Amino acid sequence: MKRYIKNMNMLSKDENEKLKGFKVCVVGCGGLGGYIIEMLGRLGIGHITAVDGDVFDQTNLNRQILSNDESLGQSKALTAQRRMELVNPLIELIPITERITKENAEAILYGHDLIIDAVDKIDTRFLLQNSASKLEIPIVHGAIAGWYGQVSTIFPGDNTLDKIYPIKDGDGLENEFGNPSFTPALIASIQVSESLKVLLHRGETLRNKLLYIDLLENDYIVMELME
Amino acid sequence: MGIEVRLFSNLREDKRKKVFFEFEEGINVFRIIRILNVKEEDVEILLINGRYGEIDIELNDGDTISIFPPIGGN
């Protein structure tokens, strides 16, 4: 299919074919999630669930690719669905217009091959880790703050977030630094690349590792998190 | 004993990536961050000689500690 011809060669024909069968749940359709959904859809990941209970507001316009003057006040998850209809109508995008909670997490996440953590609260990230572990689904974690970002790939039972966030209900630097336009795009790209490798069992992933990026000082550090 | 301290992102107030300090024998990271005025909640990841470490482990002469603050936004 011509649409995917530039995906070829870096992936085999079989791998390209497989993509349409995968189900990926993207939790959060904001700074990270908007870019992630766009890239998953253009790659040809066949089934995407987009979860977000929020609507767009003006503070999202500096970085969230799904936000613009017309989408202000509209559901982020439904906007993702409309965007995917334009970008790649072959993709089934299921919007969930609810905030993920203890009560609904397992029902929302059930049946997916992979979960992508694109949320904005540290305690919600732990909720994803716990639910995904029970459901035996891997997670690709990403977070940003100002010039800084991080990515890790978490398999069921790894509990990597326990090492990344010793304070489970704490706040990150984003409260101090905000989030610009370029950091989410960078971290989202790495999350999608990790996701593709996990789905296809290719390459080396960031399992039990954390990639920590400081764009201000150009530090790109992969740290081992195994004790 | 000599300890190399590497602070990352906003913890690096004086812009230096690596700082060498002389500390007394038996010091741990918890006491070092107090001396350096780094709040415990600002320590997201702690590496000792490049490996994941705990804040209360006793350090040895020549050790390197790296401290990364928390990132949680989207």
PDB file of C-alpha atoms in Angstrom:
ATOM      1  CA  MET A   1       0.000   0.000   0.000  1.00  0.00           C
ATOM      2  CA  LYS A   2       1.448   3.355  -1.085  1.00  0.00           C
ATOM      3  CA  ARG A   3       0.496   5.021   2.198  1.00  0.00           C
ATOM      4  CA  TYR A   4       3.054   2.915   4.070  1.00  0.00           C
ATOM      5  CA  ILE A   5       5.774   2.674   1.426  1.00  0.00           C
ATOM      6  CA  LYS A   6       8.175   4.893   3.414  1.00  0.00           C
ATOM      7  CA  ASN A   7       7.689   2.655   6.460  1.00  0.00           C
ATOM      8  CA  MET A   8       9.102  -0.212   4.395  1.00  0.00           C
ATOM      9  CA  ASN A   9      12.730  -1.349   4.525  1.00  0.00           C
ATOM     10  CA  MET A  10      13.248  -0.284   8.121  1.00  0.00           C
ATOM     11  CA  LEU A  11      10.539  -2.846   8.869  1.00  0.00           C
ATOM     12  CA  SER A  12       9.952  -6.119   6.997  1.00  0.00           C
ATOM     13  CA  LYS A  13       6.798  -6.685   4.987  1.00  0.00           C
ATOM     14  CA  ASP A  14       5.550  -9.024   7.716  1.00  0.00           C
ATOM     15  CA  GLU A  15       6.244  -6.452  10.413  1.00  0.00           C
ATOM     16  CA  ASN A  16       4.385  -3.782   8.458  1.00  0.00           C
ATOM     17  CA  GLU A  17       1.442  -6.146   8.081  1.00  0.00           C
ATOM     18  CA  LYS A  18       1.434  -6.926  11.796  1.00  0.00           C
ATOM     19  CA  LEU A  19       1.037  -3.262  12.786  1.00  0.00           C
ATOM     20  CA  LYS A  20      -2.595  -3.126  11.777  1.00  0.00           C
ATOM     21  CA  GLY A  21      -3.436  -5.879  14.264  1.00  0.00           C
ATOM     22  CA  PHE A  22      -2.007  -4.159  17.346  1.00  0.00           C
ATOM     23  CA  LYS A  23      -4.118  -2.424  19.983  1.00  0.00           C
ATOM     24  CA  VAL A  24      -2.384   0.438  21.772  1.00  0.00           C
ATOM     25  CA  CYS A  25      -3.915   2.510  24.564  1.00  0.00           C
ATOM     26  CA  VAL A  26      -2.629   6.083  24.833  1.00  0.00           C
ATOM     27  CA  VAL A  27      -3.523   7.549  28.214  1.00  0.00           C
ATOM     28  CA  GLY A  28      -3.474  11.333  27.958  1.00  0.00           C
ATOM     29  CA  CYS A  29      -4.130  13.273  24.747  1.00  0.00           C
ATOM     30  CA  GLY A  30      -2.185  16.404  25.710  1.00  0.00           C
ATOM     31  CA  GLY A  31       1.401  17.453  24.987  1.00  0.00           C
ATOM     32  CA  LEU A  32       2.826  13.949  24.666  1.00  0.00           C
ATOM     33  CA  GLY A  33      -0.341  12.057  23.738  1.00  0.00           C
ATOM     34  CA  GLY A  34      -1.266  14.246  20.754  1.00  0.00           C
ATOM     35  CA  TYR A  35       2.053  13.623  19.037  1.00  0.00           C
ATOM     36  CA  ILE A  36       2.067   9.941  20.038  1.00  0.00           C
ATOM     37  CA  ILE A  37      -1.378   9.299  18.529  1.00  0.00           C
ATOM     38  CA  GLU A  38      -0.374  11.108  15.331  1.00  0.00           C
ATOM     39  CA  MET A  39       2.770   8.997  14.947  1.00  0.00           C
ATOM     40  CA  LEU A  40       1.086   5.685  15.825  1.00  0.00           C
ATOM     41  CA  GLY A  41      -1.599   6.379  13.233  1.00  0.00           C
ATOM     42  CA  ARG A  42       0.847   7.325  10.494  1.00  0.00           C
ATOM     43  CA  LEU A  43       2.877   4.184  11.254  1.00  0.00           C
ATOM     44  CA  GLY A  44      -0.272   2.118  10.764  1.00  0.00           C
ATOM     45  CA  ILE A  45      -0.984   0.841  14.299  1.00  0.00           C
ATOM     46  CA  GLY A  46      -4.482  -0.472  13.590  1.00  0.00           C
ATOM     47  CA  HIS A  47      -6.310   0.148  16.855  1.00  0.00           C
ATOM     48  CA  ILE A  48      -5.666   3.117  19.107  1.00  0.00           C
ATOM     49  CA  THR A  49      -7.607   3.931  22.261  1.00  0.00           C
ATOM     50  CA  ALA A  50      -7.230   7.609  23.213  1.00  0.00           C
ATOM     51  CA  VAL A  51      -8.078   8.355  26.853  1.00  0.00           C
ATOM     52  CA  ASP A  52      -8.562  11.876  28.208  1.00  0.00           C
ATOM     53  CA  GLY A  53     -11.317  13.427  30.307  1.00  0.00           C
ATOM     54  CA  ASP A  54     -10.240  17.011  29.640  1.00  0.00           C
ATOM     55  CA  VAL A  55     -11.156  19.644  27.082  1.00  0.00           C
ATOM     56  CA  PHE A  56      -8.650  21.962  25.408  1.00  0.00           C
ATOM     57  CA  ASP A  57      -7.977  25.364  26.925  1.00  0.00           C
ATOM     58  CA  GLN A  58      -5.745  28.270  25.931  1.00  0.00           C
ATOM     59  CA  THR A  59      -2.813  27.106  28.073  1.00  0.00           C
ATOM     60  CA  ASN A  60      -2.550  24.010  25.840  1.00  0.00           C
ATOM     61  CA  LEU A  61      -1.950  26.011  22.630  1.00  0.00           C
ATOM     62  CA  ASN A  62       1.825  26.417  23.087  1.00  0.00           C
ATOM     63  CA  ARG A  63       2.526  22.681  22.735  1.00  0.00           C
ATOM     64  CA  GLN A  64      -0.429  20.330  22.311  1.00  0.00           C
ATOM     65  CA  ILE A  65      -0.594  19.431  18.619  1.00  0.00           C
ATOM     66  CA  LEU A  66      -4.302  18.542  18.774  1.00  0.00           C
ATOM     67  CA  SER A  67      -5.178  21.991  20.147  1.00  0.00           C
ATOM     68  CA  ASN A  68      -5.894  25.062  18.050  1.00  0.00           C
ATOM     69  CA  ASP A  69      -8.253  28.022  18.125  1.00  0.00           C
ATOM     70  CA  GLU A  70     -11.089  25.865  16.788  1.00  0.00           C
ATOM     71  CA  SER A  71     -10.682  22.986  19.240  1.00  0.00           C
ATOM     72  CA  LEU A  72     -10.740  25.149  22.390  1.00  0.00           C
ATOM     73  CA  GLY A  73     -13.399  23.809  24.752  1.00  0.00           C
ATOM     74  CA  GLN A  74     -13.644  20.499  22.896  1.00  0.00           C
ATOM     75  CA  SER A  75     -12.850  17.041  24.235  1.00  0.00           C
ATOM     76  CA  LYS A  76      -9.215  16.045  23.731  1.00  0.00           C
ATOM     77  CA  ALA A  77     -10.115  12.391  23.069  1.00  0.00           C
ATOM     78  CA  LEU A  78     -12.817  13.260  20.510  1.00  0.00           C
ATOM     79  CA  THR A  79     -10.469  15.740  18.820  1.00  0.00           C
ATOM     80  CA  ALA A  80      -7.921  12.917  18.500  1.00  0.00           C
ATOM     81  CA  GLN A  81     -10.561  10.792  16.808  1.00  0.00           C
ATOM     82  CA  ARG A  82     -11.451  13.537  14.307  1.00  0.00           C
ATOM     83  CA  ARG A  83      -7.773  14.157  13.588  1.00  0.00           C
ATOM     84  CA  MET A  84      -7.172  10.453  12.892  1.00  0.00           C
ATOM     85  CA  GLU A  85     -10.075  10.360  10.444  1.00  0.00           C
ATOM     86  CA  LEU A  86      -8.144  12.971   8.433  1.00  0.00           C
ATOM     87  CA  VAL A  87      -4.644  11.537   8.925  1.00  0.00           C
ATOM     88  CA  ASN A  88      -5.346   7.831   8.422  1.00  0.00           C
ATOM     89  CA  PRO A  89      -8.936   6.615   8.081  1.00  0.00           C
ATOM     90  CA  LEU A  90      -7.700   3.012   8.105  1.00  0.00           C
ATOM     91  CA  ILE A  91      -7.058   3.311  11.843  1.00  0.00           C
ATOM     92  CA  GLU A  92      -9.775   2.541  14.363  1.00  0.00           C
ATOM     93  CA  LEU A  93      -9.466   5.201  17.059  1.00  0.00           C
ATOM     94  CA  ILE A  94     -11.677   4.677  20.097  1.00  0.00           C
ATOM     95  CA  PRO A  95     -12.005   7.861  22.192  1.00  0.00           C
ATOM     96  CA  ILE A  96     -12.571   7.523  25.948  1.00  0.00           C
ATOM     97  CA  THR A  97     -13.706  10.880  27.301  1.00  0.00           C
ATOM     98  CA  GLU A  98     -13.173   9.966  30.951  1.00  0.00           C
ATOM     99  CA  ARG A  99     -10.320  10.601  33.307  1.00  0.00           C
ATOM    100  CA  ILE A 100      -8.631   7.298  34.205  1.00  0.00           C
ATOM    101  CA  THR A 101      -9.373   6.291  37.801  1.00  0.00           C
ATOM    102  CA  LYS A 102      -8.906   3.337  40.151  1.00  0.00           C
ATOM    103  CA  GLU A 103     -12.468   2.315  39.345  1.00  0.00           C
ATOM    104  CA  ASN A 104     -12.272   2.349  35.532  1.00  0.00           C
ATOM    105  CA  ALA A 105      -8.545   1.735  34.826  1.00  0.00           C
ATOM    106  CA  GLU A 106      -8.602  -2.018  34.316  1.00  0.00           C
ATOM    107  CA  ALA A 107     -11.743  -1.926  32.173  1.00  0.00           C
ATOM    108  CA  ILE A 108     -10.205   0.764  29.924  1.00  0.00           C
ATOM    109  CA  LEU A 109      -6.767  -0.876  29.631  1.00  0.00           C
ATOM    110  CA  TYR A 110      -7.950  -4.488  29.221  1.00  0.00           C
ATOM    111  CA  GLY A 111      -7.246  -6.152  25.870  1.00  0.00           C
ATOM    112  CA  HIS A 112      -4.455  -3.836  24.683  1.00  0.00           C
ATOM    113  CA  ASP A 113      -1.019  -5.005  23.539  1.00  0.00           C
ATOM    114  CA  LEU A 114       0.666  -1.912  24.950  1.00  0.00           C
ATOM    115  CA  ILE A 115      -0.096   1.147  27.078  1.00  0.00           C
ATOM    116  CA  ILE A 116       1.559   4.515  26.552  1.00  0.00           C
ATOM    117  CA  ASP A 117       1.840   6.738  29.624  1.00  0.00           C
ATOM    118  CA  ALA A 118       1.246  10.322  28.503  1.00  0.00           C
ATOM    119  CA  VAL A 119      -0.467  11.596  31.657  1.00  0.00           C
ATOM    120  CA  ASP A 120       0.343  14.692  33.699  1.00  0.00           C
ATOM    121  CA  LYS A 121       0.275  13.423  37.292  1.00  0.00           C
ATOM    122  CA  ILE A 122       2.741  11.165  39.052  1.00  0.00           C
ATOM    123  CA  ASP A 123       0.029   9.350  41.035  1.00  0.00           C
ATOM    124  CA  THR A 124      -1.856   8.567  37.800  1.00  0.00           C
ATOM    125  CA  ARG A 125       1.345   7.039  36.411  1.00  0.00           C
ATOM    126  CA  PHE A 126       1.395   4.644  39.399  1.00  0.00           C
ATOM    127  CA  LEU A 127      -2.228   3.759  38.753  1.00  0.00           C
ATOM    128  CA  LEU A 128      -1.262   2.813  35.182  1.00  0.00           C
ATOM    129  CA  GLN A 129       1.724   0.769  36.375  1.00  0.00           C
ATOM    130  CA  ASN A 130      -0.375  -1.186  38.896  1.00  0.00           C
ATOM    131  CA  SER A 131      -3.256  -1.853  36.504  1.00  0.00           C
ATOM    132  CA  ALA A 132      -0.956  -2.760  33.601  1.00  0.00           C
ATOM    133  CA  SER A 133       0.976  -5.147  35.801  1.00  0.00           C
ATOM    134  CA  LYS A 134      -2.232  -6.944  36.808  1.00  0.00           C
ATOM    135  CA  LEU A 135      -3.318  -7.143  33.166  1.00  0.00           C
ATOM    136  CA  GLU A 136       0.212  -8.166  32.056  1.00  0.00           C
ATOM    137  CA  ILE A 137       0.564  -5.328  29.554  1.00  0.00           C
ATOM    138  CA  PRO A 138       3.837  -3.405  29.025  1.00  0.00           C
ATOM    139  CA  ILE A 139       3.934   0.387  29.393  1.00  0.00           C
ATOM    140  CA  VAL A 140       6.086   2.985  27.711  1.00  0.00           C
ATOM    141  CA  HIS A 141       6.516   5.830  30.200  1.00  0.00           C
ATOM    142  CA  GLY A 142       7.321   9.396  29.191  1.00  0.00           C
ATOM    143  CA  ALA A 143       7.367  12.667  31.129  1.00  0.00           C
ATOM    144  CA  ILE A 144       8.552  16.217  30.502  1.00  0.00           C
ATOM    145  CA  ALA A 145       9.317  19.428  32.381  1.00  0.00           C
ATOM    146  CA  GLY A 146      10.689  22.497  30.636  1.00  0.00           C
ATOM    147  CA  TRP A 147      13.984  21.601  28.960  1.00  0.00           C
ATOM    148  CA  TYR A 148      13.928  18.130  30.492  1.00  0.00           C
ATOM    149  CA  GLY A 149      12.340  14.812  29.587  1.00  0.00           C
ATOM    150  CA  GLN A 150      12.537  11.110  30.340  1.00  0.00           C
ATOM    151  CA  VAL A 151      11.456   7.762  28.871  1.00  0.00           C
ATOM    152  CA  SER A 152      11.402   4.220  30.248  1.00  0.00           C
ATOM    153  CA  THR A 153       9.837   0.944  29.137  1.00  0.00           C
ATOM    154  CA  ILE A 154       8.134  -1.013  31.904  1.00  0.00           C
ATOM    155  CA  PHE A 155       7.161  -4.666  31.696  1.00  0.00           C
ATOM    156  CA  PRO A 156       4.633  -6.252  34.078  1.00  0.00           C
ATOM    157  CA  GLY A 157       6.168  -6.692  37.524  1.00  0.00           C
ATOM    158  CA  ASP A 158       9.175  -4.436  36.845  1.00  0.00           C
ATOM    159  CA  ASN A 159       7.693  -1.650  39.006  1.00  0.00           C
ATOM    160  CA  THR A 160      10.225   0.745  37.496  1.00  0.00           C
ATOM    161  CA  LEU A 161       8.221   3.802  38.584  1.00  0.00           C
ATOM    162  CA  ASP A 162       8.968   2.926  42.211  1.00  0.00           C
ATOM    163  CA  LYS A 163      12.608   3.729  41.435  1.00  0.00           C
ATOM    164  CA  ILE A 164      11.918   6.765  39.267  1.00  0.00           C
ATOM    165  CA  TYR A 165       9.528   8.424  41.718  1.00  0.00           C
ATOM    166  CA  PRO A 166      10.416   7.703  45.361  1.00  0.00           C
ATOM    167  CA  ILE A 167       7.590  10.102  46.316  1.00  0.00           C
ATOM    168  CA  LYS A 168       4.496   8.630  44.678  1.00  0.00           C
ATOM    169  CA  ASP A 169       2.216  11.613  45.004  1.00  0.00           C
ATOM    170  CA  GLY A 170       4.870  14.293  44.507  1.00  0.00           C
ATOM    171  CA  ASP A 171       5.154  17.018  41.894  1.00  0.00           C
ATOM    172  CA  GLY A 172       7.734  17.319  39.147  1.00  0.00           C
ATOM    173  CA  LEU A 173       9.734  20.254  37.833  1.00  0.00           C
ATOM    174  CA  GLU A 174       6.957  21.027  35.320  1.00  0.00           C
ATOM    175  CA  ASN A 175       5.202  23.112  37.981  1.00  0.00           C
ATOM    176  CA  GLU A 176       8.269  25.347  38.073  1.00  0.00           C
ATOM    177  CA  PHE A 177       9.340  25.280  34.413  1.00  0.00           C
ATOM    178  CA  GLY A 178       6.141  24.688  32.441  1.00  0.00           C
ATOM    179  CA  ASN A 179       6.370  22.823  29.147  1.00  0.00           C
ATOM    180  CA  PRO A 180       7.464  24.308  25.816  1.00  0.00           C
ATOM    181  CA  SER A 181       6.605  23.169  22.279  1.00  0.00           C
ATOM    182  CA  PHE A 182       9.667  21.075  21.516  1.00  0.00           C
ATOM    183  CA  THR A 183      10.149  18.818  24.558  1.00  0.00           C
ATOM    184  CA  PRO A 184       6.850  16.911  24.177  1.00  0.00           C
ATOM    185  CA  ALA A 185       7.527  16.248  20.477  1.00  0.00           C
ATOM    186  CA  LEU A 186      10.963  14.811  21.293  1.00  0.00           C
ATOM    187  CA  ILE A 187       9.852  12.596  24.179  1.00  0.00           C
ATOM    188  CA  ALA A 188       6.735  11.466  22.266  1.00  0.00           C
ATOM    189  CA  SER A 189       8.940  10.378  19.334  1.00  0.00           C
ATOM    190  CA  ILE A 190      11.113   8.264  21.605  1.00  0.00           C
ATOM    191  CA  GLN A 191       8.031   6.743  23.257  1.00  0.00           C
ATOM    192  CA  VAL A 192       6.671   5.734  19.838  1.00  0.00           C
ATOM    193  CA  SER A 193      10.005   4.234  18.804  1.00  0.00           C
ATOM    194  CA  GLU A 194      10.124   2.243  22.067  1.00  0.00           C
ATOM    195  CA  SER A 195       6.522   1.135  21.514  1.00  0.00           C
ATOM    196  CA  LEU A 196       7.281  -0.151  18.036  1.00  0.00           C
ATOM    197  CA  LYS A 197      10.260  -2.141  19.333  1.00  0.00           C
ATOM    198  CA  VAL A 198       8.213  -3.675  22.162  1.00  0.00           C
ATOM    199  CA  LEU A 199       5.381  -4.628  19.787  1.00  0.00           C
ATOM    200  CA  LEU A 200       7.716  -6.142  17.198  1.00  0.00           C
ATOM    201  CA  HIS A 201      10.304  -7.566  19.618  1.00  0.00           C
ATOM    202  CA  ARG A 202      13.040  -5.641  17.837  1.00  0.00           C
ATOM    203  CA  GLY A 203      16.174  -3.835  18.987  1.00  0.00           C
ATOM    204  CA  GLU A 204      17.145  -2.804  22.493  1.00  0.00           C
ATOM    205  CA  THR A 205      14.537  -1.183  24.696  1.00  0.00           C
ATOM    206  CA  LEU A 206      14.741   1.042  27.777  1.00  0.00           C
ATOM    207  CA  ARG A 207      13.540  -1.778  30.069  1.00  0.00           C
ATOM    208  CA  ASN A 208      14.989  -1.305  33.579  1.00  0.00           C
ATOM    209  CA  LYS A 209      16.619   1.853  32.264  1.00  0.00           C
ATOM    210  CA  LEU A 210      15.719   5.521  32.165  1.00  0.00           C
ATOM    211  CA  LEU A 211      16.654   7.866  29.355  1.00  0.00           C
ATOM    212  CA  TYR A 212      16.991  11.330  30.926  1.00  0.00           C
ATOM    213  CA  ILE A 213      17.376  14.290  28.567  1.00  0.00           C
ATOM    214  CA  ASP A 214      18.435  17.829  29.431  1.00  0.00           C
ATOM    215  CA  LEU A 215      18.134  19.889  26.252  1.00  0.00           C
ATOM    216  CA  LEU A 216      19.589  22.986  27.903  1.00  0.00           C
ATOM    217  CA  GLU A 217      22.923  21.323  28.653  1.00  0.00           C
ATOM    218  CA  ASN A 218      22.670  18.596  25.996  1.00  0.00           C
ATOM    219  CA  ASP A 219      22.841  15.729  28.465  1.00  0.00           C
ATOM    220  CA  TYR A 220      21.409  12.488  27.062  1.00  0.00           C
ATOM    221  CA  ILE A 221      21.839   9.867  29.753  1.00  0.00           C
ATOM    222  CA  VAL A 222      20.668   6.247  29.783  1.00  0.00           C
ATOM    223  CA  MET A 223      20.837   5.035  33.359  1.00  0.00           C
ATOM    224  CA  GLU A 224      20.578   1.461  34.583  1.00  0.00           C
ATOM    225  CA  LEU A 225      17.893   1.072  37.226  1.00  0.00           C
ATOM    226  CA  MET A 226      18.663  -2.519  38.241  1.00  0.00           C
ATOM    227  CA  GLU A 227      20.061  -2.686  41.776  1.00  0.00           C
TER     228      GLU A 227
ATOM    229  CA  MET B   1      37.355  11.263  51.638  1.00  0.00           C
ATOM    230  CA  GLY B   2      36.684  12.541  48.121  1.00  0.00           C
ATOM    231  CA  ILE B   3      33.232  12.247  46.511  1.00  0.00           C
ATOM    232  CA  GLU B   4      32.314  13.464  43.036  1.00  0.00           C
ATOM    233  CA  VAL B   5      28.827  14.962  42.991  1.00  0.00           C
ATOM    234  CA  ARG B   6      26.997  15.352  39.689  1.00  0.00           C
ATOM    235  CA  LEU B   7      23.807  17.400  39.847  1.00  0.00           C
ATOM    236  CA  PHE B   8      21.412  17.507  36.908  1.00  0.00           C
ATOM    237  CA  SER B   9      18.953  20.000  35.396  1.00  0.00           C
ATOM    238  CA  ASN B  10      17.819  22.693  37.843  1.00  0.00           C
ATOM    239  CA  LEU B  11      19.880  21.320  40.741  1.00  0.00           C
ATOM    240  CA  ARG B  12      22.954  22.621  38.947  1.00  0.00           C
ATOM    241  CA  GLU B  13      22.741  26.143  40.306  1.00  0.00           C
ATOM    242  CA  ASP B  14      26.379  27.070  39.789  1.00  0.00           C
ATOM    243  CA  LYS B  15      26.360  25.594  36.234  1.00  0.00           C
ATOM    244  CA  ARG B  16      29.075  23.100  37.074  1.00  0.00           C
ATOM    245  CA  LYS B  17      28.309  19.547  35.935  1.00  0.00           C
ATOM    246  CA  LYS B  18      30.749  17.873  38.324  1.00  0.00           C
ATOM    247  CA  VAL B  19      31.845  19.034  41.750  1.00  0.00           C
ATOM    248  CA  PHE B  20      34.408  17.304  43.981  1.00  0.00           C
ATOM    249  CA  PHE B  21      33.935  17.492  47.720  1.00  0.00           C
ATOM    250  CA  GLU B  22      35.834  16.248  50.715  1.00  0.00           C
ATOM    251  CA  PHE B  23      33.526  14.652  53.267  1.00  0.00           C
ATOM    252  CA  GLU B  24      34.140  12.802  56.507  1.00  0.00           C
ATOM    253  CA  GLU B  25      34.352   8.995  56.503  1.00  0.00           C
ATOM    254  CA  GLY B  26      31.033   7.141  56.525  1.00  0.00           C
ATOM    255  CA  ILE B  27      28.971   9.884  54.903  1.00  0.00           C
ATOM    256  CA  ASN B  28      25.834   8.954  52.942  1.00  0.00           C
ATOM    257  CA  VAL B  29      23.873  10.759  50.246  1.00  0.00           C
ATOM    258  CA  PHE B  30      21.167  11.885  52.653  1.00  0.00           C
ATOM    259  CA  ARG B  31      23.729  13.920  54.585  1.00  0.00           C
ATOM    260  CA  ILE B  32      25.399  15.218  51.418  1.00  0.00           C
ATOM    261  CA  ILE B  33      22.160  16.632  50.005  1.00  0.00           C
ATOM    262  CA  ARG B  34      21.507  18.381  53.298  1.00  0.00           C
ATOM    263  CA  ILE B  35      24.968  19.938  53.165  1.00  0.00           C
ATOM    264  CA  LEU B  36      24.349  21.007  49.528  1.00  0.00           C
ATOM    265  CA  ASN B  37      20.874  22.386  50.339  1.00  0.00           C
ATOM    266  CA  VAL B  38      19.122  19.940  47.988  1.00  0.00           C
ATOM    267  CA  LYS B  39      15.654  19.019  49.228  1.00  0.00           C
ATOM    268  CA  GLU B  40      14.940  15.300  49.550  1.00  0.00           C
ATOM    269  CA  GLU B  41      11.810  15.659  47.396  1.00  0.00           C
ATOM    270  CA  ASP B  42      14.018  17.039  44.613  1.00  0.00           C
ATOM    271  CA  VAL B  43      15.914  13.732  44.390  1.00  0.00           C
ATOM    272  CA  GLU B  44      14.097  11.652  41.782  1.00  0.00           C
ATOM    273  CA  ILE B  45      16.870   9.283  40.808  1.00  0.00           C
ATOM    274  CA  LEU B  46      20.076   8.688  42.638  1.00  0.00           C
ATOM    275  CA  LEU B  47      22.960   6.889  40.998  1.00  0.00           C
ATOM    276  CA  ILE B  48      26.032   5.770  42.889  1.00  0.00           C
ATOM    277  CA  ASN B  49      28.913   5.055  40.508  1.00  0.00           C
ATOM    278  CA  GLY B  50      26.408   4.961  37.650  1.00  0.00           C
ATOM    279  CA  ARG B  51      24.095   2.373  39.248  1.00  0.00           C
ATOM    280  CA  TYR B  52      20.773   2.868  40.985  1.00  0.00           C
ATOM    281  CA  GLY B  53      21.426   3.609  44.650  1.00  0.00           C
ATOM    282  CA  GLU B  54      19.671   4.268  47.936  1.00  0.00           C
ATOM    283  CA  ILE B  55      19.959   7.549  49.789  1.00  0.00           C
ATOM    284  CA  ASP B  56      21.189   6.026  53.080  1.00  0.00           C
ATOM    285  CA  ILE B  57      23.993   3.802  51.783  1.00  0.00           C
ATOM    286  CA  GLU B  58      27.425   4.608  53.214  1.00  0.00           C
ATOM    287  CA  LEU B  59      29.741   5.953  50.517  1.00  0.00           C
ATOM    288  CA  ASN B  60      33.386   5.089  49.877  1.00  0.00           C
ATOM    289  CA  ASP B  61      36.342   7.276  48.950  1.00  0.00           C
ATOM    290  CA  GLY B  62      36.272   8.005  45.201  1.00  0.00           C
ATOM    291  CA  ASP B  63      32.542   7.310  44.733  1.00  0.00           C
ATOM    292  CA  THR B  64      30.520   9.346  42.249  1.00  0.00           C
ATOM    293  CA  ILE B  65      26.924  10.258  43.000  1.00  0.00           C
ATOM    294  CA  SER B  66      24.490  11.613  40.403  1.00  0.00           C
ATOM    295  CA  ILE B  67      21.236  13.270  41.411  1.00  0.00           C
ATOM    296  CA  PHE B  68      18.305  13.885  39.044  1.00  0.00           C
ATOM    297  CA  PRO B  69      15.198  15.867  40.041  1.00  0.00           C
ATOM    298  CA  PRO B  70      11.638  14.631  39.296  1.00  0.00           C
ATOM    299  CA  ILE B  71       9.902  15.150  35.955  1.00  0.00           C
ATOM    300  CA  GLY B  72       6.195  14.443  35.728  1.00  0.00           C
ATOM    301  CA  GLY B  73       4.484  16.608  33.119  1.00  0.00           C
ATOM    302  CA  ASN B  74       3.044  16.009  29.662  1.00  0.00           C
TER     303      ASN B  74
END
